[in-house]
Short mmCIF file of C-alpha atoms in Angstrom, two decimals:
data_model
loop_
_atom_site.label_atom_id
_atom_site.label_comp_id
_atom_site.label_asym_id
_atom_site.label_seq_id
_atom_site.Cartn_x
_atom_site.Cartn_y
_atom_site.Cartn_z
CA UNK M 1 -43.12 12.51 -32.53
CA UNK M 2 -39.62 12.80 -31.06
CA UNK M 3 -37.09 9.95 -29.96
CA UNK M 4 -35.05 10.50 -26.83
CA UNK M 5 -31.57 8.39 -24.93
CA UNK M 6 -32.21 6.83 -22.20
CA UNK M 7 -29.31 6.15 -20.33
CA UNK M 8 -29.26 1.90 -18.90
CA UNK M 9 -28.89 2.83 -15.27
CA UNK M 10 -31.54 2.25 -12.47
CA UNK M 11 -33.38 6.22 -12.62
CA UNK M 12 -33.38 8.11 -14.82
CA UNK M 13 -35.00 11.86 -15.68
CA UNK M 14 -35.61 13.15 -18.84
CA UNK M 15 -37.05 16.67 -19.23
CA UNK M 16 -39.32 17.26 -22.28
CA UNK M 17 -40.38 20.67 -23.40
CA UNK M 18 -44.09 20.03 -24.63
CA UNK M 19 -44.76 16.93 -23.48
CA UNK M 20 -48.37 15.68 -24.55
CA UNK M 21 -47.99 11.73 -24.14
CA UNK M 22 -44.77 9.43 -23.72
CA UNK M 23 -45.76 6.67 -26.78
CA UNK M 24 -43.02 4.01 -26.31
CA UNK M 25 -39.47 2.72 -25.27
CA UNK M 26 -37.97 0.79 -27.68
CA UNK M 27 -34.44 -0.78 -28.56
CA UNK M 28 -32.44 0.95 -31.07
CA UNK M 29 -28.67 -0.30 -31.77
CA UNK M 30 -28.61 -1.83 -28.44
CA UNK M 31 -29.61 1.56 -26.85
CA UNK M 32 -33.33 2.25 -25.05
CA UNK M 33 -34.94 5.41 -26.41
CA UNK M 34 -38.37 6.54 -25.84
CA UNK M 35 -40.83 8.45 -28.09
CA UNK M 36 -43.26 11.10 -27.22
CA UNK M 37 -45.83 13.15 -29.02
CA UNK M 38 -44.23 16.83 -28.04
CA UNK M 39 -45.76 19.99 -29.42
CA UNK M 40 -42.99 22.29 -30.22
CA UNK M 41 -44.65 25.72 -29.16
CA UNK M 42 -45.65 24.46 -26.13
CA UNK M 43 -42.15 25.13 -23.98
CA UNK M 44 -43.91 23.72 -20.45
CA UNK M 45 -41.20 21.42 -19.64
CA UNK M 46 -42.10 17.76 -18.26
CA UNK M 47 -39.94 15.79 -16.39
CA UNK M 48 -40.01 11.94 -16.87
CA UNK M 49 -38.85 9.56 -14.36
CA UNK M 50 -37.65 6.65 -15.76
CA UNK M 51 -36.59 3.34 -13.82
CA UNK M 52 -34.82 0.37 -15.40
CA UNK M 53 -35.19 -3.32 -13.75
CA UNK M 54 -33.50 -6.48 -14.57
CA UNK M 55 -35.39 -9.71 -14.42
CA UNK M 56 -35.37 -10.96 -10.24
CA UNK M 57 -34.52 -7.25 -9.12
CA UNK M 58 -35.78 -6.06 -6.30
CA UNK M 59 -38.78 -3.80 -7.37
CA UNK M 60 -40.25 -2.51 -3.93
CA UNK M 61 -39.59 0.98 -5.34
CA UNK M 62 -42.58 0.72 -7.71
CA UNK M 63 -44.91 -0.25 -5.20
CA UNK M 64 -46.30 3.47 -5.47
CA UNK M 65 -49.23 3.11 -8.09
CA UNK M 66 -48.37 6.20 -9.99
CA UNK M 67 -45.70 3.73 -11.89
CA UNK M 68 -46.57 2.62 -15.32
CA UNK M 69 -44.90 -0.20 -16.96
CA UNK M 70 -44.10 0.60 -20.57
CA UNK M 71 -41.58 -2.10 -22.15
CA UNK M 72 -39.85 -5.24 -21.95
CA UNK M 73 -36.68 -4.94 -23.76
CA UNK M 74 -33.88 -7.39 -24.42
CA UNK M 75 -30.20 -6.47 -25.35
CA UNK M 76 -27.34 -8.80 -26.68
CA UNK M 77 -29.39 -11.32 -28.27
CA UNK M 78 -31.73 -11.90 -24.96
CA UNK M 79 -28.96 -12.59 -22.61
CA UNK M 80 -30.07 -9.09 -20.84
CA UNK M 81 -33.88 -8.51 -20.46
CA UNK M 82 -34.59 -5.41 -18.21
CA UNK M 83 -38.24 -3.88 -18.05
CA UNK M 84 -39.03 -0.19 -18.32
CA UNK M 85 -41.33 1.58 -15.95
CA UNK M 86 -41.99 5.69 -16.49
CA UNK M 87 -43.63 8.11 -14.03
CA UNK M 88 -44.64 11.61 -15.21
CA UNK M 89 -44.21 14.66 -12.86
#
């Protein structure tokens, strides 16, 4: 299992060499990381879209289904809540 940064901006891409599953995003320190079950000797890289919404933001972009909602995560003590959504290609 290895953690990764996820920038807080609206898209993201992270590229993973060995990707078998993304497991979570979590908060750590105030940042967003996400974990994924990677098998070292595999070097196939995987990219990972990864879009961040606030509460009330538009969110027409994730009307394609291939979206999957992974976390709701809340920064400085709840005052920020923005919701994680990750598409593998």
């Amino acid at each position: 299992i290895y953690k990764y940064q996820i920038p807080i901006l609206n898209e993201n891409e992270i590229e993973i060499s060995g990707l078998i599953k993304v497991l979570s995003i979590v908060e750590q320190y105030e940042n967003p990381v996400l974990y994924a079950l990677v098998d070292k000797e595999d070097k196939k890289l995987s990219r990972i879209r990864v879009i961040i919404l606030g509460t009330g933001h538009d969110a027409r972009k994730l009307m394609d289904k291939e979206w999957k909602f992974i976390s709701t995560l809340k920064f400085h003590d709840g005052d920020l809540m923005f919701h994680f959504f990750i598409k593998e290609e």
